[in-house]
Tab-separated table of C-alpha atoms and ligand atoms in Angstrom:
chain	number	residue	atom	x	y	z
D	1	MET	CA	63.987	95.712	102.806
D	2	ILE	CA	67.185	95.259	100.763
D	3	ARG	CA	66.706	93.704	96.999
D	4	ILE	CA	69.156	91.204	95.586
D	5	GLY	CA	68.956	90.284	91.923
D	6	LEU	CA	70.115	87.351	90.243
D	7	ILE	CA	71.397	87.610	86.789
D	8	GLY	CA	73.153	85.493	84.026
D	9	LYS	CA	72.567	83.379	81.279
D	10	THR	CA	70.841	80.579	80.674
D	11	ASN	CA	71.254	77.154	82.844
D	12	THR	CA	73.930	78.989	85.595
D	13	GLY	CA	71.888	77.673	88.264
D	14	LYS	CA	70.032	80.843	89.159
D	15	THR	CA	66.677	79.243	89.924
D	16	THR	CA	68.195	76.770	92.084
D	17	PHE	CA	70.679	79.360	94.035
D	18	PHE	CA	67.088	81.281	94.879
D	19	ASN	CA	65.108	77.983	95.255
D	20	ALA	CA	68.008	77.079	98.354
D	21	ALA	CA	67.801	80.563	99.831
D	22	THR	CA	64.351	80.901	99.813
D	23	LEU	CA	62.619	77.291	100.231
D	24	LYS	CA	60.572	78.346	96.888
D	25	TYR	CA	59.992	75.746	94.879
D	26	GLY	CA	60.855	77.750	91.168
D	27	GLU	CA	61.080	75.441	88.580
D	28	VAL	CA	64.542	74.091	87.391
D	29	SER	CA	65.465	72.148	84.152
D	30	THR	CA	67.855	71.150	82.147
D	31	TYR	CA	66.730	72.909	79.241
D	32	PRO	CA	67.271	76.324	78.518
D	33	PHE	CA	65.396	79.324	79.595
D	34	THR	CA	63.132	77.485	81.806
D	35	THR	CA	62.473	80.771	84.260
D	36	LYS	CA	60.264	83.178	81.847
D	37	GLU	CA	58.968	85.490	84.592
D	38	PRO	CA	61.338	87.425	87.208
D	39	GLN	CA	59.863	85.193	90.322
D	40	PHE	CA	60.310	87.433	94.035
D	41	GLY	CA	61.849	85.605	97.254
D	42	VAL	CA	62.345	85.924	101.169
D	43	GLY	CA	66.163	85.227	101.704
D	44	TYR	CA	68.276	85.631	104.675
D	45	VAL	CA	71.530	87.273	106.199
D	46	ARG	CA	73.045	85.735	108.816
D	47	ALA	CA	74.788	87.672	111.511
D	48	LEU	CA	75.607	87.040	115.079
D	49	CYS	CA	72.498	87.844	117.390
D	50	PRO	CA	73.220	89.723	120.606
D	51	CYS	CA	71.258	87.724	122.608
D	52	ARG	CA	74.558	85.254	123.522
D	53	GLU	CA	76.004	88.208	124.634
D	54	LEU	CA	73.786	89.761	126.964
D	55	ASN	CA	72.515	86.172	127.897
D	56	VAL	CA	69.233	86.681	127.616
D	57	LYS	CA	66.477	84.737	126.068
D	58	ASP	CA	65.195	86.232	122.621
D	59	ASP	CA	61.819	86.412	121.015
D	60	PRO	CA	62.314	87.624	117.424
D	61	GLN	CA	59.397	89.257	115.208
D	62	ASN	CA	60.841	90.282	111.793
D	63	SER	CA	63.894	87.873	111.991
D	64	LEU	CA	64.551	84.670	113.194
D	65	CYS	CA	67.432	83.636	115.923
D	66	VAL	CA	68.447	80.035	115.519
D	67	ASP	CA	71.451	79.166	117.432
D	68	GLY	CA	72.492	82.118	118.113
D	69	TRP	CA	72.438	83.631	114.761
D	70	ARG	CA	70.577	86.156	113.578
D	71	PHE	CA	68.725	85.541	110.263
D	72	ILE	CA	67.538	88.711	109.140
D	73	PRO	CA	65.090	89.329	105.809
D	74	ILE	CA	65.671	90.535	102.371
D	75	GLU	CA	64.462	90.218	99.320
D	76	LEU	CA	65.781	88.095	96.113
D	77	ILE	CA	64.500	88.584	92.269
D	78	ASP	CA	65.273	85.494	90.677
D	79	LEU	CA	65.264	86.890	86.755
D	80	PRO	CA	64.989	84.858	83.570
D	81	GLY	CA	68.417	83.834	81.671
D	82	LEU	CA	69.530	86.855	79.756
D	83	ILE	CA	70.871	86.719	75.986
D	84	LYS	CA	73.146	88.693	73.829
D	85	GLY	CA	70.525	91.819	72.791
D	86	SER	CA	68.743	91.436	76.055
D	87	TRP	CA	69.609	95.449	76.279
D	88	SER	CA	67.558	95.985	72.604
D	89	GLY	CA	64.275	93.931	74.121
D	90	LYS	CA	65.678	90.660	72.821
D	91	GLY	CA	63.759	87.971	74.454
D	92	LEU	CA	62.102	90.272	76.578
D	93	GLY	CA	65.232	91.546	77.743
D	94	THR	CA	64.289	95.139	78.854
D	95	GLN	CA	61.514	94.011	80.480
D	96	PHE	CA	63.512	91.750	82.676
D	97	LEU	CA	66.431	94.267	82.869
D	98	SER	CA	64.017	96.988	84.355
D	99	VAL	CA	62.824	94.183	86.881
D	100	ALA	CA	67.278	94.169	87.876
D	101	ALA	CA	67.117	97.487	87.783
D	102	GLN	CA	64.502	97.525	90.970
D	103	ALA	CA	67.792	95.940	93.157
D	104	ASP	CA	70.724	97.311	95.364
D	105	ALA	CA	73.032	94.767	94.199
D	106	LEU	CA	73.248	91.702	91.885
D	107	LEU	CA	75.005	88.527	91.669
D	108	HIS	CA	75.903	87.551	88.590
D	109	ILE	CA	75.786	83.299	88.620
D	110	VAL	CA	78.333	81.962	86.181
D	111	ASP	CA	78.565	77.831	85.349
D	112	ALA	CA	81.770	77.760	86.944
D	113	SER	CA	82.144	74.370	85.178
D	114	GLY	CA	81.704	75.849	81.477
D	115	SER	CA	79.027	73.203	80.956
D	116	VAL	CA	76.834	75.648	79.072
D	117	ASP	CA	77.248	76.303	75.335
D	118	ALA	CA	76.557	78.968	73.113
D	119	GLU	CA	73.114	78.309	72.568
D	120	GLY	CA	72.126	77.716	75.957
D	121	ARG	CA	72.228	73.589	76.211
D	122	LEU	CA	73.867	71.774	78.439
D	123	THR	CA	76.761	69.659	77.409
D	124	LYS	CA	80.125	68.346	78.868
D	125	PRO	CA	81.775	70.623	81.381
D	126	GLY	CA	84.827	72.716	80.036
D	127	MET	CA	83.002	73.067	76.658
D	128	GLY	CA	81.946	76.697	77.813
D	129	ASN	CA	83.863	79.198	79.066
D	130	PRO	CA	82.894	81.504	81.993
D	131	VAL	CA	85.324	84.415	81.716
D	132	LEU	CA	83.466	85.019	78.300
D	133	ASP	CA	79.803	84.554	79.897
D	134	VAL	CA	80.656	87.075	82.485
D	135	TYR	CA	81.551	89.732	79.907
D	136	ASP	CA	78.346	88.901	77.768
D	137	ILE	CA	76.331	89.487	80.598
D	138	GLU	CA	78.536	92.659	81.355
D	139	VAL	CA	78.236	94.055	77.502
D	140	GLU	CA	74.248	93.840	77.864
D	141	MET	CA	74.121	95.561	81.063
D	142	LEU	CA	76.585	98.326	80.233
D	143	LEU	CA	74.540	98.803	76.644
D	144	TRP	CA	71.600	99.138	78.646
D	145	PHE	CA	72.282	101.445	80.877
D	146	SER	CA	73.991	103.128	78.154
D	147	ARG	CA	70.706	103.203	76.323
D	148	LEU	CA	69.060	105.310	79.325
D	149	VAL	CA	72.081	107.454	79.690
D	150	LYS	CA	72.035	108.351	76.537
D	151	LYS	CA	68.040	109.435	76.362
D	152	ALA	CA	68.723	111.099	80.210
D	153	VAL	CA	71.086	113.273	78.115
D	154	GLU	CA	69.215	113.997	75.244
D	155	ARG	CA	66.476	115.011	76.945
D	156	ALA	CA	68.178	117.546	79.606
D	157	SER	CA	70.295	118.921	76.945
D	158	LYS	CA	66.691	120.321	75.095
D	159	ARG	CA	67.055	122.644	77.804
D	160	ALA	CA	70.240	124.091	75.757
D	161	GLY	CA	73.769	124.359	78.046
D	162	GLU	CA	72.255	123.033	80.928
D	163	THR	CA	75.207	121.707	83.050
D	164	PRO	CA	74.816	118.182	84.780
D	165	SER	CA	72.992	118.858	87.584
D	166	ASP	CA	72.997	115.372	89.190
D	167	GLU	CA	69.305	116.207	90.056
D	168	ALA	CA	68.340	116.511	86.372
D	169	LEU	CA	69.602	112.957	85.664
D	170	HIS	CA	68.318	111.742	88.321
D	171	ARG	CA	65.349	112.767	87.681
D	172	ALA	CA	65.427	110.943	84.364
D	173	LEU	CA	67.267	108.118	85.514
D	174	GLY	CA	64.273	107.727	88.597
D	175	GLY	CA	62.872	104.487	87.491
D	176	MET	CA	66.341	102.515	88.149
D	177	LYS	CA	66.964	102.820	91.751
D	178	VAL	CA	69.658	104.913	90.479
D	179	ARG	CA	70.687	107.302	93.766
D	180	ARG	CA	71.668	110.344	93.862
D	181	GLU	CA	75.403	110.206	95.326
D	182	HIS	CA	75.740	107.476	92.775
D	183	ILE	CA	75.403	110.308	90.100
D	184	ALA	CA	77.511	112.233	91.632
D	185	ARG	CA	79.885	109.962	91.978
D	186	ALA	CA	80.080	108.721	88.151
D	187	LEU	CA	80.130	112.149	87.423
D	188	GLU	CA	83.400	112.939	89.213
D	189	ALA	CA	84.874	109.251	88.366
D	190	SER	CA	84.359	109.980	84.624
D	191	GLY	CA	85.683	113.586	84.765
D	192	LEU	CA	82.312	115.112	83.300
D	193	GLU	CA	81.449	117.157	86.146
D	194	GLY	CA	79.907	120.585	85.193
D	195	LYS	CA	79.735	119.377	81.147
D	196	PRO	CA	76.608	120.995	79.450
D	197	PHE	CA	74.534	118.194	78.497
D	198	ASP	CA	74.803	119.211	74.704
D	199	LYS	CA	78.528	118.580	74.934
D	200	TRP	CA	78.719	115.097	75.711
D	201	SER	CA	80.185	112.807	73.092
D	202	ASP	CA	78.832	109.019	72.987
D	203	ALA	CA	82.133	108.576	74.270
D	204	ASP	CA	81.192	110.311	77.757
D	205	ILE	CA	78.343	108.571	77.756
D	206	ARG	CA	79.458	105.214	77.497
D	207	GLU	CA	82.023	106.370	80.244
D	208	PHE	CA	79.647	107.523	82.286
D	209	SER	CA	77.138	105.034	81.854
D	210	GLY	CA	80.047	101.848	83.154
D	211	ARG	CA	80.688	104.111	86.021
D	212	LEU	CA	77.051	104.779	86.797
D	213	ARG	CA	76.022	100.827	86.295
D	214	ASP	CA	79.175	99.977	88.683
D	215	PHE	CA	77.860	102.151	91.397
D	216	SER	CA	74.435	102.033	91.408
D	217	LYS	CA	74.027	97.883	90.896
D	218	PRO	CA	77.350	96.289	92.701
D	219	THR	CA	77.666	93.084	91.529
D	220	ILE	CA	79.396	89.816	92.908
D	221	ILE	CA	79.955	87.261	90.730
D	222	ILE	CA	79.288	83.325	91.665
D	223	ALA	CA	81.244	80.474	90.814
D	224	ASN	CA	78.542	78.193	90.524
D	225	LYS	CA	78.533	74.341	90.168
D	226	MET	CA	81.799	73.563	91.770
D	227	ASP	CA	81.166	70.734	92.233
D	228	LEU	CA	82.072	69.881	88.339
D	229	ALA	CA	85.055	68.870	86.894
D	230	LYS	CA	86.708	71.970	85.699
D	231	ALA	CA	85.164	74.462	87.878
D	232	GLU	CA	88.084	74.971	90.055
D	233	GLU	CA	90.505	75.838	87.153
D	234	ASN	CA	87.607	78.029	85.512
D	235	TYR	CA	87.304	79.653	88.958
D	236	GLU	CA	91.126	80.660	88.988
D	237	ARG	CA	90.859	82.488	86.180
D	238	LEU	CA	88.073	84.426	86.683
D	239	LYS	CA	89.546	85.534	89.934
D	240	GLU	CA	92.317	86.276	87.942
D	241	GLU	CA	90.277	88.234	85.009
D	242	PHE	CA	88.061	90.247	87.540
D	243	ARG	CA	90.756	91.095	89.986
D	244	ASP	CA	88.936	93.869	91.163
D	245	ARG	CA	85.438	91.877	91.681
D	246	MET	CA	84.220	89.769	94.386
D	247	VAL	CA	83.917	85.933	93.073
D	248	ILE	CA	82.722	83.691	95.122
D	249	PRO	CA	82.588	79.708	94.703
D	250	CYS	CA	79.475	78.186	95.173
D	251	CYS	CA	77.463	74.757	94.873
D	252	SER	CA	73.571	75.879	94.983
D	253	GLU	CA	72.585	72.246	94.400
D	254	ALA	CA	74.431	70.976	97.436
D	255	GLU	CA	72.898	73.843	99.765
D	256	LEU	CA	69.336	73.188	97.822
D	257	ALA	CA	69.624	69.654	98.661
D	258	LEU	CA	70.993	70.397	102.554
D	259	ARG	CA	68.019	72.372	103.329
D	260	ARG	CA	64.948	70.353	102.065
D	261	ALA	CA	66.985	67.593	104.444
D	262	GLU	CA	67.173	69.247	106.790
D	263	GLN	CA	63.447	70.401	106.627
D	264	LYS	CA	62.672	66.948	107.110
D	265	GLY	CA	64.557	66.383	109.943
D	266	TYR	CA	67.283	63.824	107.660
D	267	ILE	CA	70.013	66.029	108.871
D	268	LYS	CA	71.552	69.226	111.209
D	269	TYR	CA	72.472	71.789	109.274
D	270	ILE	CA	72.623	75.668	109.716
D	271	PRO	CA	72.988	77.612	106.141
D	272	GLY	CA	76.429	79.285	106.639
D	273	GLU	CA	77.872	76.206	108.288
D	274	GLU	CA	80.761	74.528	106.889
D	275	ALA	CA	79.490	71.307	108.098
D	276	PHE	CA	76.480	69.191	108.483
D	277	LYS	CA	75.220	66.477	110.281
D	278	VAL	CA	73.286	63.567	109.802
D	279	LEU	CA	70.411	62.756	112.061
D	280	ALA	CA	68.142	59.756	110.511
D	281	ASP	CA	70.500	57.624	108.912
D	282	GLU	CA	67.834	54.402	108.930
D	283	LYS	CA	65.964	57.034	106.660
D	284	LEU	CA	68.125	57.982	104.066
D	285	THR	CA	67.575	55.963	100.486
D	286	LYS	CA	70.747	54.894	98.974
D	287	GLU	CA	70.411	57.804	96.719
D	288	GLN	CA	70.145	60.645	99.864
D	289	ARG	CA	73.069	58.683	101.031
D	290	TRP	CA	74.895	59.120	97.940
D	291	ALA	CA	74.137	62.547	97.665
D	292	LEU	CA	75.654	63.662	101.183
D	293	ASN	CA	78.455	61.975	100.271
D	294	TYR	CA	78.902	63.788	97.511
D	295	PHE	CA	78.489	67.080	98.805
D	296	GLN	CA	80.796	66.186	101.727
D	297	GLU	CA	83.405	65.102	99.027
D	298	ARG	CA	82.712	67.467	96.276
D	299	VAL	CA	81.816	70.607	98.216
D	300	PHE	CA	82.896	70.738	101.900
D	301	SER	CA	85.881	69.464	101.481
D	302	LYS	CA	86.804	71.893	98.588
D	303	ILE	CA	85.247	74.701	99.371
D	304	ILE	CA	84.204	74.337	102.077
D	305	ARG	CA	80.812	75.721	102.622
D	306	THR	CA	78.053	75.669	99.697
D	307	GLY	CA	78.474	79.417	99.134
D	308	VAL	CA	74.813	80.656	98.923
D	309	GLN	CA	74.624	81.984	102.612
D	310	PHE	CA	78.471	83.664	102.571
D	311	ALA	CA	77.338	85.381	98.675
D	312	LEU	CA	74.405	86.856	100.536
D	313	ASN	CA	76.317	88.056	103.504
D	314	ALA	CA	78.821	89.164	101.198
D	315	CYS	CA	76.241	90.990	99.133
D	316	VAL	CA	74.901	92.933	101.987
D	317	PHE	CA	77.833	92.868	104.484
D	318	LYS	CA	80.851	93.829	102.078
D	319	LEU	CA	79.505	95.327	98.990
D	320	LEU	CA	76.493	97.405	100.194
D	321	GLY	CA	78.313	97.653	103.848
D	322	MET	CA	74.983	97.530	105.618
D	323	ASN	CA	74.642	96.970	109.497
D	324	VAL	CA	72.874	94.911	112.071
D	325	VAL	CA	71.014	97.471	114.650
D	326	TYR	CA	68.688	95.987	116.998
D	327	PRO	CA	65.879	98.967	118.280
D	328	VAL	CA	64.675	98.370	121.454
D	329	GLU	CA	62.092	100.067	124.151
D	330	ASP	CA	63.512	98.963	127.493
D	331	ALA	CA	67.117	99.413	127.179
D	332	SER	CA	67.627	97.377	130.791
D	333	ARG	CA	65.553	94.450	129.556
D	334	PHE	CA	66.222	94.659	125.526
D	335	SER	CA	63.001	94.540	124.901
D	336	ASN	CA	60.235	96.144	122.812
D	337	GLY	CA	57.033	97.590	124.653
D	338	ARG	CA	55.115	94.564	124.710
D	339	GLY	CA	58.057	92.538	126.532
D	340	ARG	CA	59.520	90.759	123.503
D	341	VAL	CA	63.177	90.797	124.190
D	342	LEU	CA	65.622	91.924	120.901
D	343	PRO	CA	62.253	91.355	118.305
D	344	ASP	CA	63.819	92.937	115.175
D	345	ALA	CA	66.922	93.134	113.597
D	346	PHE	CA	67.000	96.217	110.883
D	347	LEU	CA	69.789	96.750	108.135
D	348	MET	CA	70.909	100.158	108.098
D	349	PRO	CA	73.254	101.693	105.485
D	350	PRO	CA	76.440	102.476	105.725
D	351	GLY	CA	76.728	106.171	107.889
D	352	SER	CA	72.903	106.162	109.440
D	353	THR	CA	72.676	107.847	112.291
D	354	ALA	CA	70.671	106.796	115.603
D	355	LYS	CA	68.148	109.502	113.447
D	356	ASP	CA	67.679	107.681	110.615
D	357	LEU	CA	67.304	104.582	112.729
D	358	ALA	CA	64.192	106.738	114.873
D	359	GLU	CA	62.925	107.543	111.285
D	360	ARG	CA	62.785	103.623	110.216
D	361	ILE	CA	60.547	102.708	112.867
D	362	HIS	CA	58.035	105.669	112.831
D	363	SER	CA	58.752	109.294	111.366
D	364	ASP	CA	56.564	110.633	114.646
D	365	LEU	CA	59.624	109.082	117.099
D	366	ALA	CA	62.370	111.034	114.914
D	367	LYS	CA	60.363	114.212	114.766
D	368	GLY	CA	60.153	114.169	118.395
D	369	MET	CA	63.857	112.101	119.559
D	370	ILE	CA	65.572	114.011	122.170
D	371	PHE	CA	68.363	111.175	122.285
D	372	ALA	CA	69.380	107.686	122.016
D	373	ILE	CA	70.614	105.105	124.303
D	374	ASP	CA	73.221	102.389	123.610
D	375	ALA	CA	71.196	99.174	125.489
D	376	LYS	CA	75.061	97.033	126.184
D	377	SER	CA	76.273	100.373	127.605
D	378	GLY	CA	73.714	102.603	129.170
D	379	LEU	CA	75.607	105.260	127.852
D	380	ARG	CA	73.634	108.241	126.388
D	381	LEU	CA	73.847	108.759	122.501
D	382	PRO	CA	73.602	111.806	120.780
D	383	SER	CA	71.146	111.335	117.645
D	384	ASP	CA	73.779	112.103	114.868
D	385	TYR	CA	75.597	109.379	116.799
D	386	VAL	CA	76.637	107.149	113.417
D	387	LEU	CA	75.267	103.278	114.288
D	388	ARG	CA	77.692	100.622	114.534
D	389	ASP	CA	77.082	96.531	113.507
D	390	GLY	CA	75.396	95.374	116.068
D	391	ASP	CA	74.245	98.132	118.385
D	392	VAL	CA	71.218	97.894	120.447
D	393	ILE	CA	69.570	101.369	120.798
D	394	LYS	CA	66.382	102.906	122.425
D	395	ILE	CA	65.196	106.047	120.940
D	396	VAL	CA	64.169	108.349	123.370
D	397	ALA	CA	61.471	111.310	122.442
D	398	ALA	CA	59.509	113.605	123.742
D	399	THR	CA	56.323	112.330	124.486
D	400	LYS	CA	53.273	113.769	123.073
D	401	ARG	CA	50.231	115.174	124.664
D	402	GLY	CA	46.746	116.532	124.631
Z	1	GTP	N1	76.562	70.122	89.119
Z	1	GTP	C1	75.276	71.253	89.958
Z	1	GTP	N2	74.543	71.110	88.864
Z	1	GTP	C2	73.303	72.516	88.917
Z	1	GTP	C3	74.186	73.480	89.854
Z	1	GTP	N3	73.230	74.476	90.401
Z	1	GTP	C4	71.996	74.437	89.441
Z	1	GTP	N4	72.847	73.418	88.649
Z	1	GTP	C5	71.834	72.740	87.702
Z	1	GTP	O1	71.869	73.437	86.393
Z	1	GTP	C6	70.894	73.480	85.453
Z	1	GTP	C7	69.742	75.036	85.555
Z	1	GTP	O2	69.252	74.822	86.843
Z	1	GTP	P1	68.852	75.997	87.217
Z	1	GTP	O3	68.662	76.479	88.185
Z	1	GTP	O4	67.584	75.871	86.146
Z	1	GTP	O5	69.543	77.533	86.176
Z	1	GTP	P2	68.689	78.800	85.303
Z	1	GTP	O6	70.012	79.720	85.686
Z	1	GTP	O7	67.575	79.372	86.302
Z	1	GTP	O8	68.092	78.918	84.081
Z	1	GTP	P3	67.524	79.712	83.291
Z	1	GTP	O9	65.932	79.652	84.056
Z	1	GTP	O10	66.891	78.831	81.829
Z	1	GTP	O11	67.554	80.539	83.234
Z	1	GTP	C8	70.048	72.343	86.240
Z	1	GTP	O12	70.142	70.948	85.733
Z	1	GTP	C9	70.455	72.469	88.018
Z	1	GTP	O13	69.820	71.146	88.735
Z	1	GTP	C10	75.615	73.247	91.119
Z	1	GTP	O14	75.233	73.508	91.953
Z	1	GTP	N5	75.835	72.046	90.693
Z	2	MG	MG1	65.817	80.069	86.209
């Protein structure tokens, strides 16, 4: 399953975001460093389900279908707040970072209202500086990567004169979910291809580490607490400063409140929607009514949506470029062997082929694979057909005998 880690300073709303996305009950408070241990939970990305286009009633198994929207599970990791010195182990920093290392991508949650002071306490909006907050955390990430790369390079350079094959680095950085292609790209981007390890300067290590950090842990900046004063101003500053990054405005608190209200049946709200509808006005307390009005005025009217679902989708589909593919066994009924229609939705990395899909379903299926069928058109596809978003695919394999 795809993993997304939530990083950032303390009190920026990481756990609120996590709770909203997973409907868990992680502790949220106004005190700094509330989250003490990483927490894992399941959230969802949302994609248009082919059930409407194919005019079938689906029966999902690994995912959910709500009003024609398919919700596909991903794993989220809520991390304790990072601080200056986390990279060197301060405040259990390296332990938390090694959990972040298990992620495929990161959401860097920032308090866009700037209401967290240098010690991590909540103060008046505008007192903190979200742009500097982003840099502080980036520095921690970079120092941490540099430290691990330095160790890896030192280990490799003991075998004197060894050129930096991506394999040697890959072995040394194995625990960080760094893929070989990330290493190859980082070597190329930093102009270090072929330079022997024992000739790498500190500047080389820094340059390579920065590239590797960006390629292996792509990151979106989440401008959270957009409902508060000063947030819009700071959101503009964040966009201006980090022009080559995605910056997404968000109000985690609104998403959390709306999902809980939806669970209780007070409102109709599908995560990611640009509106919600009150169903049981008479059941609402005065405070709840006030809160819904507040979110309408301070969130939906200002930033269109709460941004939580939007951020998860942007991360999986835009940043990681995943495609949703629906494997079926019966290409005319769009079902599995037991008649479940469009049972599974798989997130496949960009460039994956029909053969990769077969491998994902079962290695035996991939071994015996002859071709695939595009269930929507009935067209026969070669094993190396590159999957496209929304494909419904049947894998045809030789049946095993004996
Ligand atoms: N106004 C507003 N407050 C928010 C929002 N998101 C979180 N908060 C508040 O910010 C405070 C901190 O939230 P948490 O979710 O505990 O923050 P955290 O980043 O997990 O903090 P640590 O676990 O200490 O690192 C709480 O008082 C939340 O209610 C938001 O979108 N808007
Ligand atoms: Mg927390």
